[in-house]
PDB file of C-alpha atoms in Angstrom:
ATOM      1  CA  MET G   1     -35.701   5.386 -57.833  1.00  0.00           C
ATOM      2  CA  ASP G   2     -38.319   7.431 -56.079  1.00  0.00           C
ATOM      3  CA  THR G   3     -40.930   8.405 -58.647  1.00  0.00           C
ATOM      4  CA  ARG G   4     -42.237  11.166 -56.354  1.00  0.00           C
ATOM      5  CA  ASN G   5     -39.202  13.282 -57.320  1.00  0.00           C
ATOM      6  CA  TRP G   6     -40.072  13.092 -61.005  1.00  0.00           C
ATOM      7  CA  THR G   7     -41.581  16.245 -62.467  1.00  0.00           C
ATOM      8  CA  GLU G   8     -42.949  16.939 -65.896  1.00  0.00           C
ATOM      9  CA  VAL G   9     -40.383  18.731 -68.058  1.00  0.00           C
ATOM     10  CA  THR G  10     -41.906  21.531 -70.168  1.00  0.00           C
ATOM     11  CA  GLU G  11     -38.626  23.003 -71.424  1.00  0.00           C
ATOM     12  CA  PHE G  12     -34.960  22.139 -71.627  1.00  0.00           C
ATOM     13  CA  LEU G  13     -31.925  24.252 -70.823  1.00  0.00           C
ATOM     14  CA  LEU G  14     -29.239  23.850 -73.492  1.00  0.00           C
ATOM     15  CA  LEU G  15     -25.928  24.557 -71.780  1.00  0.00           C
ATOM     16  CA  GLY G  16     -24.106  25.198 -75.060  1.00  0.00           C
ATOM     17  CA  LEU G  17     -20.455  24.633 -75.889  1.00  0.00           C
ATOM     18  CA  SER G  18     -19.055  26.358 -72.798  1.00  0.00           C
ATOM     19  CA  ASP G  19     -20.275  27.727 -69.479  1.00  0.00           C
ATOM     20  CA  ARG G  20     -17.542  30.364 -69.357  1.00  0.00           C
ATOM     21  CA  PRO G  21     -18.937  33.860 -70.139  1.00  0.00           C
ATOM     22  CA  GLU G  22     -15.624  35.139 -71.508  1.00  0.00           C
ATOM     23  CA  MET G  23     -15.697  32.404 -74.189  1.00  0.00           C
ATOM     24  CA  GLN G  24     -19.121  33.334 -75.589  1.00  0.00           C
ATOM     25  CA  PRO G  25     -17.967  36.141 -77.984  1.00  0.00           C
ATOM     26  CA  LEU G  26     -15.245  33.876 -79.411  1.00  0.00           C
ATOM     27  CA  ILE G  27     -17.665  30.970 -79.825  1.00  0.00           C
ATOM     28  CA  PHE G  28     -20.209  33.235 -81.507  1.00  0.00           C
ATOM     29  CA  GLY G  29     -17.668  34.670 -83.956  1.00  0.00           C
ATOM     30  CA  VAL G  30     -16.139  31.334 -84.934  1.00  0.00           C
ATOM     31  CA  ILE G  31     -19.437  29.456 -85.324  1.00  0.00           C
ATOM     32  CA  LEU G  32     -21.082  32.330 -87.227  1.00  0.00           C
ATOM     33  CA  SER G  33     -18.128  32.531 -89.624  1.00  0.00           C
ATOM     34  CA  MET G  34     -18.190  28.787 -90.318  1.00  0.00           C
ATOM     35  CA  TYR G  35     -21.968  28.830 -90.729  1.00  0.00           C
ATOM     36  CA  LEU G  36     -21.828  31.634 -93.300  1.00  0.00           C
ATOM     37  CA  VAL G  37     -19.065  29.845 -95.217  1.00  0.00           C
ATOM     38  CA  ALA G  38     -21.068  26.594 -95.153  1.00  0.00           C
ATOM     39  CA  VAL G  39     -24.304  28.190 -96.393  1.00  0.00           C
ATOM     40  CA  THR G  40     -22.562  30.354 -99.002  1.00  0.00           C
ATOM     41  CA  GLY G  41     -20.360  27.553-100.303  1.00  0.00           C
ATOM     42  CA  ASN G  42     -23.142  24.993-100.571  1.00  0.00           C
ATOM     43  CA  THR G  43     -25.538  27.511-102.128  1.00  0.00           C
ATOM     44  CA  MET G  44     -22.930  28.455-104.713  1.00  0.00           C
ATOM     45  CA  LEU G  45     -22.334  24.786-105.487  1.00  0.00           C
ATOM     46  CA  ILE G  46     -26.072  24.243-105.965  1.00  0.00           C
ATOM     47  CA  ILE G  47     -26.287  27.231-108.322  1.00  0.00           C
ATOM     48  CA  VAL G  48     -23.258  26.161-110.359  1.00  0.00           C
ATOM     49  CA  ALA G  49     -24.395  22.537-110.672  1.00  0.00           C
ATOM     50  CA  SER G  50     -27.937  23.637-111.582  1.00  0.00           C
ATOM     51  CA  THR G  51     -27.096  26.262-114.213  1.00  0.00           C
ATOM     52  CA  ASP G  52     -24.050  24.857-116.025  1.00  0.00           C
ATOM     53  CA  SER G  53     -25.013  22.696-118.990  1.00  0.00           C
ATOM     54  CA  LYS G  54     -21.922  20.500-118.588  1.00  0.00           C
ATOM     55  CA  LEU G  55     -22.893  19.495-115.056  1.00  0.00           C
ATOM     56  CA  GLN G  56     -26.356  18.118-115.870  1.00  0.00           C
ATOM     57  CA  THR G  57     -25.382  14.537-115.018  1.00  0.00           C
ATOM     58  CA  PRO G  58     -26.642  12.144-112.312  1.00  0.00           C
ATOM     59  CA  MET G  59     -23.455  12.697-110.280  1.00  0.00           C
ATOM     60  CA  TYR G  60     -24.026  16.426-110.018  1.00  0.00           C
ATOM     61  CA  PHE G  61     -27.742  15.913-109.426  1.00  0.00           C
ATOM     62  CA  LEU G  62     -26.750  13.953-106.303  1.00  0.00           C
ATOM     63  CA  LEU G  63     -24.131  16.564-105.416  1.00  0.00           C
ATOM     64  CA  ARG G  64     -26.801  19.293-105.472  1.00  0.00           C
ATOM     65  CA  LYS G  65     -28.928  17.235-103.093  1.00  0.00           C
ATOM     66  CA  LEU G  66     -25.930  16.703-100.811  1.00  0.00           C
ATOM     67  CA  SER G  67     -25.272  20.454-100.708  1.00  0.00           C
ATOM     68  CA  LEU G  68     -28.933  21.112 -99.909  1.00  0.00           C
ATOM     69  CA  VAL G  69     -28.790  18.581 -97.062  1.00  0.00           C
ATOM     70  CA  ASP G  70     -25.657  20.300 -95.696  1.00  0.00           C
ATOM     71  CA  VAL G  71     -27.438  23.664 -95.682  1.00  0.00           C
ATOM     72  CA  LEU G  72     -30.480  22.194 -93.932  1.00  0.00           C
ATOM     73  CA  LEU G  73     -28.405  20.261 -91.397  1.00  0.00           C
ATOM     74  CA  THR G  74     -26.372  23.210 -90.200  1.00  0.00           C
ATOM     75  CA  THR G  75     -29.424  25.525 -90.274  1.00  0.00           C
ATOM     76  CA  VAL G  76     -31.392  23.198 -87.993  1.00  0.00           C
ATOM     77  CA  VAL G  77     -28.716  23.605 -85.319  1.00  0.00           C
ATOM     78  CA  VAL G  78     -26.579  26.740 -85.701  1.00  0.00           C
ATOM     79  CA  PRO G  79     -29.017  29.724 -85.757  1.00  0.00           C
ATOM     80  CA  GLN G  80     -30.615  28.654 -82.480  1.00  0.00           C
ATOM     81  CA  MET G  81     -27.165  28.118 -80.976  1.00  0.00           C
ATOM     82  CA  LEU G  82     -26.072  31.619 -82.035  1.00  0.00           C
ATOM     83  CA  VAL G  83     -29.183  33.215 -80.532  1.00  0.00           C
ATOM     84  CA  HIS G  84     -28.623  31.371 -77.257  1.00  0.00           C
ATOM     85  CA  THR G  85     -24.975  32.466 -77.209  1.00  0.00           C
ATOM     86  CA  VAL G  86     -25.812  36.150 -77.752  1.00  0.00           C
ATOM     87  CA  THR G  87     -28.853  36.443 -75.487  1.00  0.00           C
ATOM     88  CA  GLY G  88     -27.773  34.052 -72.768  1.00  0.00           C
ATOM     89  CA  LEU G  89     -31.348  32.665 -72.762  1.00  0.00           C
ATOM     90  CA  LYS G  90     -30.719  29.001 -73.498  1.00  0.00           C
ATOM     91  CA  THR G  91     -34.129  27.448 -72.911  1.00  0.00           C
ATOM     92  CA  ILE G  92     -36.060  25.554 -75.564  1.00  0.00           C
ATOM     93  CA  PRO G  93     -39.658  24.299 -75.158  1.00  0.00           C
ATOM     94  CA  PHE G  94     -40.082  20.548 -74.895  1.00  0.00           C
ATOM     95  CA  LYS G  95     -42.022  20.277 -78.178  1.00  0.00           C
ATOM     96  CA  ASN G  96     -39.480  22.400 -80.054  1.00  0.00           C
ATOM     97  CA  CYS G  97     -36.715  20.186 -78.747  1.00  0.00           C
ATOM     98  CA  ILE G  98     -38.410  17.045 -80.074  1.00  0.00           C
ATOM     99  CA  VAL G  99     -39.048  18.732 -83.434  1.00  0.00           C
ATOM    100  CA  GLN G 100     -35.389  19.728 -83.667  1.00  0.00           C
ATOM    101  CA  LEU G 101     -34.384  16.167 -82.814  1.00  0.00           C
ATOM    102  CA  PHE G 102     -36.615  14.826 -85.611  1.00  0.00           C
ATOM    103  CA  PHE G 103     -35.242  17.109 -88.323  1.00  0.00           C
ATOM    104  CA  PHE G 104     -31.640  16.755 -87.195  1.00  0.00           C
ATOM    105  CA  MET G 105     -31.740  12.966 -87.250  1.00  0.00           C
ATOM    106  CA  ALA G 106     -33.626  12.776 -90.559  1.00  0.00           C
ATOM    107  CA  ILE G 107     -31.385  15.254 -92.380  1.00  0.00           C
ATOM    108  CA  GLY G 108     -28.195  13.855 -90.868  1.00  0.00           C
ATOM    109  CA  SER G 109     -29.098  10.300 -91.892  1.00  0.00           C
ATOM    110  CA  MET G 110     -30.008  11.489 -95.390  1.00  0.00           C
ATOM    111  CA  GLU G 111     -26.449  12.662 -95.974  1.00  0.00           C
ATOM    112  CA  GLY G 112     -25.155   9.107 -95.620  1.00  0.00           C
ATOM    113  CA  HIS G 113     -27.718   7.751 -98.084  1.00  0.00           C
ATOM    114  CA  LEU G 114     -26.751  10.369-100.664  1.00  0.00           C
ATOM    115  CA  LEU G 115     -23.074   9.506-100.255  1.00  0.00           C
ATOM    116  CA  ALA G 116     -23.954   5.841-100.833  1.00  0.00           C
ATOM    117  CA  ALA G 117     -25.812   6.752-104.028  1.00  0.00           C
ATOM    118  CA  MET G 118     -22.791   8.784-105.165  1.00  0.00           C
ATOM    119  CA  ALA G 119     -20.529   5.788-104.478  1.00  0.00           C
ATOM    120  CA  TYR G 120     -22.747   3.630-106.694  1.00  0.00           C
ATOM    121  CA  ASP G 121     -22.573   6.307-109.373  1.00  0.00           C
ATOM    122  CA  ARG G 122     -18.757   6.240-109.243  1.00  0.00           C
ATOM    123  CA  TYR G 123     -18.747   2.417-109.371  1.00  0.00           C
ATOM    124  CA  VAL G 124     -20.845   2.324-112.533  1.00  0.00           C
ATOM    125  CA  ALA G 125     -18.863   5.180-114.130  1.00  0.00           C
ATOM    126  CA  ILE G 126     -15.540   3.387-113.575  1.00  0.00           C
ATOM    127  CA  CYS G 127     -16.495  -0.285-113.900  1.00  0.00           C
ATOM    128  CA  LYS G 128     -19.260  -0.042-116.523  1.00  0.00           C
ATOM    129  CA  PRO G 129     -18.544   3.174-118.429  1.00  0.00           C
ATOM    130  CA  LEU G 130     -20.305   2.113-121.650  1.00  0.00           C
ATOM    131  CA  GLN G 131     -23.523   1.367-119.732  1.00  0.00           C
ATOM    132  CA  TYR G 132     -23.353   4.359-117.410  1.00  0.00           C
ATOM    133  CA  TYR G 133     -26.103   6.501-118.938  1.00  0.00           C
ATOM    134  CA  ALA G 134     -28.364   3.474-119.347  1.00  0.00           C
ATOM    135  CA  ILE G 135     -27.975   2.400-115.691  1.00  0.00           C
ATOM    136  CA  VAL G 136     -27.572   5.631-113.728  1.00  0.00           C
ATOM    137  CA  THR G 137     -30.449   7.749-114.955  1.00  0.00           C
ATOM    138  CA  ARG G 138     -31.913  10.897-113.465  1.00  0.00           C
ATOM    139  CA  SER G 139     -35.075   8.921-112.752  1.00  0.00           C
ATOM    140  CA  LEU G 140     -33.089   6.349-110.754  1.00  0.00           C
ATOM    141  CA  CYS G 141     -31.365   9.075-108.740  1.00  0.00           C
ATOM    142  CA  LEU G 142     -34.711  10.717-108.004  1.00  0.00           C
ATOM    143  CA  ARG G 143     -36.223   7.419-106.828  1.00  0.00           C
ATOM    144  CA  ILE G 144     -33.211   6.780-104.611  1.00  0.00           C
ATOM    145  CA  ALA G 145     -33.500  10.255-103.076  1.00  0.00           C
ATOM    146  CA  LEU G 146     -37.257   9.959-102.438  1.00  0.00           C
ATOM    147  CA  THR G 147     -36.961   6.450-100.978  1.00  0.00           C
ATOM    148  CA  SER G 148     -34.131   7.560 -98.715  1.00  0.00           C
ATOM    149  CA  TRP G 149     -36.160  10.534 -97.441  1.00  0.00           C
ATOM    150  CA  VAL G 150     -39.031   8.200 -96.537  1.00  0.00           C
ATOM    151  CA  VAL G 151     -36.732   5.741 -94.737  1.00  0.00           C
ATOM    152  CA  VAL G 152     -34.821   8.338 -92.708  1.00  0.00           C
ATOM    153  CA  SER G 153     -38.018  10.244 -91.852  1.00  0.00           C
ATOM    154  CA  LEU G 154     -39.699   7.124 -90.461  1.00  0.00           C
ATOM    155  CA  ASN G 155     -36.562   6.255 -88.504  1.00  0.00           C
ATOM    156  CA  SER G 156     -36.321   9.780 -87.093  1.00  0.00           C
ATOM    157  CA  LEU G 157     -40.013   9.780 -86.208  1.00  0.00           C
ATOM    158  CA  LEU G 158     -39.541   6.563 -84.224  1.00  0.00           C
ATOM    159  CA  TYR G 159     -36.658   8.039 -82.223  1.00  0.00           C
ATOM    160  CA  SER G 160     -38.528  11.286 -81.619  1.00  0.00           C
ATOM    161  CA  VAL G 161     -41.648   9.536 -80.336  1.00  0.00           C
ATOM    162  CA  LEU G 162     -39.626   7.331 -77.977  1.00  0.00           C
ATOM    163  CA  ALA G 163     -37.650  10.332 -76.717  1.00  0.00           C
ATOM    164  CA  ALA G 164     -40.874  12.261 -76.096  1.00  0.00           C
ATOM    165  CA  ARG G 165     -42.182   9.381 -73.953  1.00  0.00           C
ATOM    166  CA  LEU G 166     -39.154   9.329 -71.650  1.00  0.00           C
ATOM    167  CA  THR G 167     -39.390  10.503 -68.043  1.00  0.00           C
ATOM    168  CA  PHE G 168     -36.713  13.085 -67.280  1.00  0.00           C
ATOM    169  CA  CYS G 169     -35.162  13.792 -63.890  1.00  0.00           C
ATOM    170  CA  GLY G 170     -33.860  17.196 -64.959  1.00  0.00           C
ATOM    171  CA  ASN G 171     -33.910  19.619 -67.838  1.00  0.00           C
ATOM    172  CA  GLN G 172     -30.266  20.691 -68.196  1.00  0.00           C
ATOM    173  CA  VAL G 173     -28.961  19.295 -71.508  1.00  0.00           C
ATOM    174  CA  THR G 174     -25.177  19.413 -71.684  1.00  0.00           C
ATOM    175  CA  HIS G 175     -25.196  20.145 -75.375  1.00  0.00           C
ATOM    176  CA  PHE G 176     -25.910  23.003 -77.790  1.00  0.00           C
ATOM    177  CA  PHE G 177     -28.911  21.339 -79.469  1.00  0.00           C
ATOM    178  CA  CYS G 178     -31.394  18.540 -78.808  1.00  0.00           C
ATOM    179  CA  ASP G 179     -29.679  15.295 -79.726  1.00  0.00           C
ATOM    180  CA  ILE G 180     -30.752  11.785 -78.784  1.00  0.00           C
ATOM    181  CA  THR G 181     -27.754  10.820 -76.631  1.00  0.00           C
ATOM    182  CA  PRO G 182     -27.787  13.753 -74.159  1.00  0.00           C
ATOM    183  CA  LEU G 183     -31.564  13.365 -73.835  1.00  0.00           C
ATOM    184  CA  LEU G 184     -31.139   9.698 -72.961  1.00  0.00           C
ATOM    185  CA  LYS G 185     -28.619  10.770 -70.336  1.00  0.00           C
ATOM    186  CA  LEU G 186     -31.360  12.793 -68.594  1.00  0.00           C
ATOM    187  CA  SER G 187     -33.755   9.857 -68.386  1.00  0.00           C
ATOM    188  CA  CYS G 188     -34.674   8.797 -64.831  1.00  0.00           C
ATOM    189  CA  THR G 189     -34.469   5.143 -65.783  1.00  0.00           C
ATOM    190  CA  ARG G 190     -32.084   3.483 -68.175  1.00  0.00           C
ATOM    191  CA  PRO G 191     -33.769   3.710 -71.600  1.00  0.00           C
ATOM    192  CA  VAL G 192     -32.993   0.137 -72.656  1.00  0.00           C
ATOM    193  CA  LEU G 193     -35.384   0.169 -75.626  1.00  0.00           C
ATOM    194  CA  ASN G 194     -33.908   3.383 -76.989  1.00  0.00           C
ATOM    195  CA  GLU G 195     -30.358   2.108 -76.634  1.00  0.00           C
ATOM    196  CA  MET G 196     -31.288  -1.169 -78.325  1.00  0.00           C
ATOM    197  CA  LEU G 197     -32.733   0.813 -81.236  1.00  0.00           C
ATOM    198  CA  ILE G 198     -29.552   2.879 -81.534  1.00  0.00           C
ATOM    199  CA  PHE G 199     -27.409  -0.252 -81.756  1.00  0.00           C
ATOM    200  CA  THR G 200     -29.762  -2.196 -84.062  1.00  0.00           C
ATOM    201  CA  GLU G 201     -32.195  -0.256 -86.211  1.00  0.00           C
ATOM    202  CA  GLY G 202     -30.263   2.994 -85.840  1.00  0.00           C
ATOM    203  CA  ALA G 203     -26.975   1.281 -86.697  1.00  0.00           C
ATOM    204  CA  ALA G 204     -28.597  -0.212 -89.784  1.00  0.00           C
ATOM    205  CA  ILE G 205     -29.832   3.183 -90.974  1.00  0.00           C
ATOM    206  CA  ILE G 206     -26.488   4.903 -90.349  1.00  0.00           C
ATOM    207  CA  LEU G 207     -23.991   2.137 -91.135  1.00  0.00           C
ATOM    208  CA  SER G 208     -25.674   0.333 -94.047  1.00  0.00           C
ATOM    209  CA  PRO G 209     -24.850   3.230 -96.441  1.00  0.00           C
ATOM    210  CA  PHE G 210     -21.276   3.172 -95.092  1.00  0.00           C
ATOM    211  CA  PHE G 211     -20.893  -0.557 -95.788  1.00  0.00           C
ATOM    212  CA  PHE G 212     -22.439  -0.046 -99.224  1.00  0.00           C
ATOM    213  CA  ILE G 213     -19.837   2.657 -99.917  1.00  0.00           C
ATOM    214  CA  ILE G 214     -17.024   0.330 -98.821  1.00  0.00           C
ATOM    215  CA  ALA G 215     -18.373  -2.469-101.024  1.00  0.00           C
ATOM    216  CA  SER G 216     -18.562  -0.103-104.002  1.00  0.00           C
ATOM    217  CA  TYR G 217     -14.969   0.989-103.593  1.00  0.00           C
ATOM    218  CA  VAL G 218     -13.773  -2.581-103.077  1.00  0.00           C
ATOM    219  CA  ARG G 219     -15.314  -3.494-106.442  1.00  0.00           C
ATOM    220  CA  ILE G 220     -13.755  -0.396-107.999  1.00  0.00           C
ATOM    221  CA  GLY G 221     -10.372  -1.405-106.589  1.00  0.00           C
ATOM    222  CA  VAL G 222     -10.693  -4.961-107.906  1.00  0.00           C
ATOM    223  CA  ALA G 223     -11.672  -3.714-111.361  1.00  0.00           C
ATOM    224  CA  ILE G 224      -8.700  -1.325-111.496  1.00  0.00           C
ATOM    225  CA  ALA G 225      -6.284  -3.998-110.212  1.00  0.00           C
ATOM    226  CA  ARG G 226      -7.276  -6.282-113.091  1.00  0.00           C
ATOM    227  CA  LEU G 227      -6.310  -3.598-115.610  1.00  0.00           C
ATOM    228  CA  HIS G 228      -2.738  -3.249-114.259  1.00  0.00           C
ATOM    229  CA  SER G 229      -2.829   0.353-115.425  1.00  0.00           C
ATOM    230  CA  VAL G 230      -1.302   3.278-113.549  1.00  0.00           C
ATOM    231  CA  ALA G 231      -3.270   5.703-115.741  1.00  0.00           C
ATOM    232  CA  ALA G 232      -6.557   3.994-114.786  1.00  0.00           C
ATOM    233  CA  LEU G 233      -5.606   4.196-111.110  1.00  0.00           C
ATOM    234  CA  LYS G 234      -4.832   7.926-111.359  1.00  0.00           C
ATOM    235  CA  LYS G 235      -8.103   8.585-113.181  1.00  0.00           C
ATOM    236  CA  ALA G 236     -10.094   6.661-110.568  1.00  0.00           C
ATOM    237  CA  MET G 237      -8.393   8.525-107.729  1.00  0.00           C
ATOM    238  CA  SER G 238      -9.071  11.897-109.333  1.00  0.00           C
ATOM    239  CA  THR G 239     -12.711  10.883-109.807  1.00  0.00           C
ATOM    240  CA  CYS G 240     -13.275   9.469-106.329  1.00  0.00           C
ATOM    241  CA  SER G 241     -10.898  11.343-104.019  1.00  0.00           C
ATOM    242  CA  SER G 242     -13.348  14.135-103.135  1.00  0.00           C
ATOM    243  CA  HIS G 243     -16.118  11.666-102.360  1.00  0.00           C
ATOM    244  CA  ILE G 244     -13.837   9.466-100.243  1.00  0.00           C
ATOM    245  CA  LEU G 245     -12.658  12.449 -98.191  1.00  0.00           C
ATOM    246  CA  VAL G 246     -16.234  13.593 -97.505  1.00  0.00           C
ATOM    247  CA  VAL G 247     -17.211  10.042 -96.460  1.00  0.00           C
ATOM    248  CA  LEU G 248     -14.300   9.859 -94.015  1.00  0.00           C
ATOM    249  CA  LEU G 249     -15.197  13.234 -92.502  1.00  0.00           C
ATOM    250  CA  LEU G 250     -18.850  12.311 -91.993  1.00  0.00           C
ATOM    251  CA  TYR G 251     -18.627   8.724 -90.795  1.00  0.00           C
ATOM    252  CA  GLY G 252     -15.550   9.247 -88.661  1.00  0.00           C
ATOM    253  CA  SER G 253     -17.500  11.653 -86.472  1.00  0.00           C
ATOM    254  CA  LEU G 254     -20.849   9.802 -86.592  1.00  0.00           C
ATOM    255  CA  ILE G 255     -19.400   6.456 -85.555  1.00  0.00           C
ATOM    256  CA  ARG G 256     -17.429   8.161 -82.800  1.00  0.00           C
ATOM    257  CA  MET G 257     -20.571   9.895 -81.565  1.00  0.00           C
ATOM    258  CA  TYR G 258     -23.376   7.345 -81.598  1.00  0.00           C
ATOM    259  CA  GLN G 259     -22.128   3.782 -81.577  1.00  0.00           C
ATOM    260  CA  LYS G 260     -21.644   3.519 -77.840  1.00  0.00           C
ATOM    261  CA  PRO G 261     -23.928   3.240 -74.791  1.00  0.00           C
ATOM    262  CA  SER G 262     -25.118   6.414 -73.099  1.00  0.00           C
ATOM    263  CA  SER G 263     -23.299   5.353 -69.898  1.00  0.00           C
ATOM    264  CA  SER G 264     -19.960   6.043 -71.636  1.00  0.00           C
ATOM    265  CA  TYR G 265     -21.096   9.391 -73.010  1.00  0.00           C
ATOM    266  CA  ASP G 266     -18.353  12.026 -72.581  1.00  0.00           C
ATOM    267  CA  LEU G 267     -20.197  15.348 -72.468  1.00  0.00           C
ATOM    268  CA  ASP G 268     -17.372  17.723 -73.358  1.00  0.00           C
ATOM    269  CA  GLN G 269     -15.692  15.519 -75.935  1.00  0.00           C
ATOM    270  CA  ASP G 270     -18.891  14.646 -77.763  1.00  0.00           C
ATOM    271  CA  ARG G 271     -19.948  18.299 -77.945  1.00  0.00           C
ATOM    272  CA  GLN G 272     -16.729  18.939 -79.832  1.00  0.00           C
ATOM    273  CA  VAL G 273     -17.461  16.037 -82.182  1.00  0.00           C
ATOM    274  CA  ALA G 274     -20.974  17.400 -82.712  1.00  0.00           C
ATOM    275  CA  VAL G 275     -19.536  20.765 -83.785  1.00  0.00           C
ATOM    276  CA  PHE G 276     -17.464  18.910 -86.340  1.00  0.00           C
ATOM    277  CA  TYR G 277     -20.337  17.162 -88.148  1.00  0.00           C
ATOM    278  CA  THR G 278     -22.919  19.956 -87.758  1.00  0.00           C
ATOM    279  CA  VAL G 279     -20.713  22.919 -88.743  1.00  0.00           C
ATOM    280  CA  VAL G 280     -17.240  21.920 -89.922  1.00  0.00           C
ATOM    281  CA  THR G 281     -18.230  19.107 -92.299  1.00  0.00           C
ATOM    282  CA  PRO G 282     -20.970  21.138 -94.084  1.00  0.00           C
ATOM    283  CA  MET G 283     -18.417  23.945 -94.432  1.00  0.00           C
ATOM    284  CA  LEU G 284     -15.691  21.686 -95.855  1.00  0.00           C
ATOM    285  CA  ASN G 285     -17.826  19.659 -98.287  1.00  0.00           C
ATOM    286  CA  PRO G 286     -18.297  22.398-100.933  1.00  0.00           C
ATOM    287  CA  LEU G 287     -14.641  23.406-100.579  1.00  0.00           C
ATOM    288  CA  ILE G 288     -13.543  19.818-101.163  1.00  0.00           C
ATOM    289  CA  TYR G 289     -15.724  19.386-104.221  1.00  0.00           C
ATOM    290  CA  SER G 290     -14.733  22.789-105.586  1.00  0.00           C
ATOM    291  CA  LEU G 291     -10.978  22.615-105.041  1.00  0.00           C
ATOM    292  CA  ARG G 292     -10.506  18.940-105.950  1.00  0.00           C
ATOM    293  CA  ASN G 293     -12.907  18.766-108.892  1.00  0.00           C
ATOM    294  CA  GLN G 294     -11.772  20.367-112.136  1.00  0.00           C
ATOM    295  CA  GLU G 295     -15.260  20.261-113.676  1.00  0.00           C
ATOM    296  CA  VAL G 296     -16.705  22.241-110.770  1.00  0.00           C
ATOM    297  CA  LYS G 297     -13.844  24.754-110.887  1.00  0.00           C
ATOM    298  CA  ASP G 298     -14.342  25.234-114.640  1.00  0.00           C
ATOM    299  CA  ALA G 299     -18.104  25.640-114.192  1.00  0.00           C
ATOM    300  CA  LEU G 300     -17.585  28.179-111.392  1.00  0.00           C
ATOM    301  CA  TRP G 301     -15.171  30.130-113.589  1.00  0.00           C
ATOM    302  CA  ARG G 302     -17.690  30.143-116.457  1.00  0.00           C
ATOM    303  CA  LEU G 303     -20.418  31.389-114.127  1.00  0.00           C
ATOM    304  CA  LEU G 304     -18.220  34.211-112.784  1.00  0.00           C
ATOM    305  CA  LYS G 305     -17.268  35.254-116.324  1.00  0.00           C
ATOM    306  CA  LYS G 306     -20.933  35.217-117.338  1.00  0.00           C
ATOM    307  CA  ILE G 307     -21.850  37.456-114.380  1.00  0.00           C
ATOM    308  CA  GLN G 308     -18.958  39.788-115.197  1.00  0.00           C
ATOM    309  CA  ASN G 309     -20.011  40.022-118.850  1.00  0.00           C
ATOM    310  CA  VAL G 310     -23.589  40.836-117.860  1.00  0.00           C
ATOM    311  CA  TYR G 311     -22.445  43.743-115.689  1.00  0.00           C
ATOM    312  CA  VAL G 312     -19.929  44.993-118.260  1.00  0.00           C
ATOM    313  CA  SER G 313     -22.576  44.953-121.020  1.00  0.00           C
ATOM    314  CA  GLY G 314     -24.810  47.125-118.812  1.00  0.00           C
ATOM    315  CA  ASP G 315     -27.754  44.718-118.664  1.00  0.00           C
ATOM    316  CA  PHE G 316     -28.006  45.276-114.909  1.00  0.00           C
ATOM    317  CA  GLN G 317     -27.882  49.048-115.046  1.00  0.00           C
ATOM    318  CA  PRO G 318     -30.994  50.542-113.460  1.00  0.00           C
ATOM    319  CA  ASP G 319     -33.636  52.045-115.695  1.00  0.00           C
ATOM    320  CA  PRO G 320     -33.324  55.892-115.692  1.00  0.00           C
ATOM    321  CA  GLN G 321     -37.086  56.056-115.179  1.00  0.00           C
ATOM    322  CA  SER G 322     -36.656  54.244-111.889  1.00  0.00           C
ATOM    323  CA  ARG G 323     -34.385  57.028-110.635  1.00  0.00           C
ATOM    324  CA  ARG G 324     -37.130  59.619-110.830  1.00  0.00           C
ATOM    325  CA  PRO G 325     -38.693  60.495-107.505  1.00  0.00           C
ATOM    326  CA  GLN G 326     -41.900  58.667-106.814  1.00  0.00           C
ATOM    327  CA  HIS G 327     -44.944  60.792-105.856  1.00  0.00           C
ATOM    328  CA  HIS G 328     -47.292  58.904-103.602  1.00  0.00           C
ATOM    329  CA  ILE G 329     -50.911  59.970-103.256  1.00  0.00           C
ATOM    330  CA  SER G 330     -51.946  60.006 -99.636  1.00  0.00           C
TER     331      SER G 330
END
C-alpha cells in the first residue's frame, strides 16, 4: 500500500445508526426513551438496595454495583449519539474517541466480572448455605470489585494505546461510537497484533467470567440433582433465574460482536447488536431484577409507602417563611 496516501487523522466521523435523514427523529425518540428508562430504573434499584435494611447483603451489594455499571456504560455512549442525531454534526476528535474507547471497554468488561461474582454468591448460597455469611462477606465483595476494576482498566488501556498507534486510511467510522472493531476496519494495514489480542488476552478478559459463571451453575445443578428434591429445584430457579437471564442477554451479544476477525465485520448487523448491549441490556437489567425478584419488589413497595407517608404527614411542606418575598439589597 502506498504510504504517501496516508494522512494523519485528527477527528473521526461517526456515521451513526442510519444515513437516512427521515429516520433520525425516530432513532432519537426511541434511543432517548430507552436511555431514560435505563438510567431511571438502575438509579431506582441502587436507591432501593442501598436504603432498605433487608437488602444489606453481599448479593445486593453486587447488584448495586451492576446497576451503577449499567448507568455508566449507557452514559458513555448514548448522550453523544443523541447530540449527533439532533445536530447532524457527527465528528469526534481523535483523543476523545480514544478516551471513549477506553471507558467503554473498561466498563463493559466490568459488567461480566460482576456477573461472575454474583454467580459465585449464588453458588455459595445454594450449596453452602450454613457457611454463606462466613464465606461471602462484604469485604470479599469489595476486594473482588476493586481487583476487577484494576484488571479491566489495564486491559482497556492496552487496547486504547494500540488503537491510538494505528495508521488510518480514512476517518469515517460506520458506527455510533468509538469501538475497537470499526476502528480496526479503518486501519491501512491489517492490525495483526490487535486482532491477536482480541482473540487471546481480550477473550480471556471477556470469556473467563462467562466460563466461571457456567462452572458455578454446573456445580449448583449437581448439588440440586443429588438432593432429588423438586422444592429445592424450584427454590434454586427462583433465586438464579434473573441472574441467568441477564448473563444470556449480555454474553449473547458480546460473543456475537467481538469473537471474530475484523475481515468478517458486518457493519449494519453489528451496529444493531451494539445497540442491544449498550442501550437495551442496561434498560432490561433493572426490570428483570425488579419483576422477577420478590425481595426487590417488596423493598420498592416499602420505599414508595415511606415516601407517601412522608408527604401525607406534611414533612415536605414548605416553610411559610420561605413563601415571603425576598428583598435583595443591590
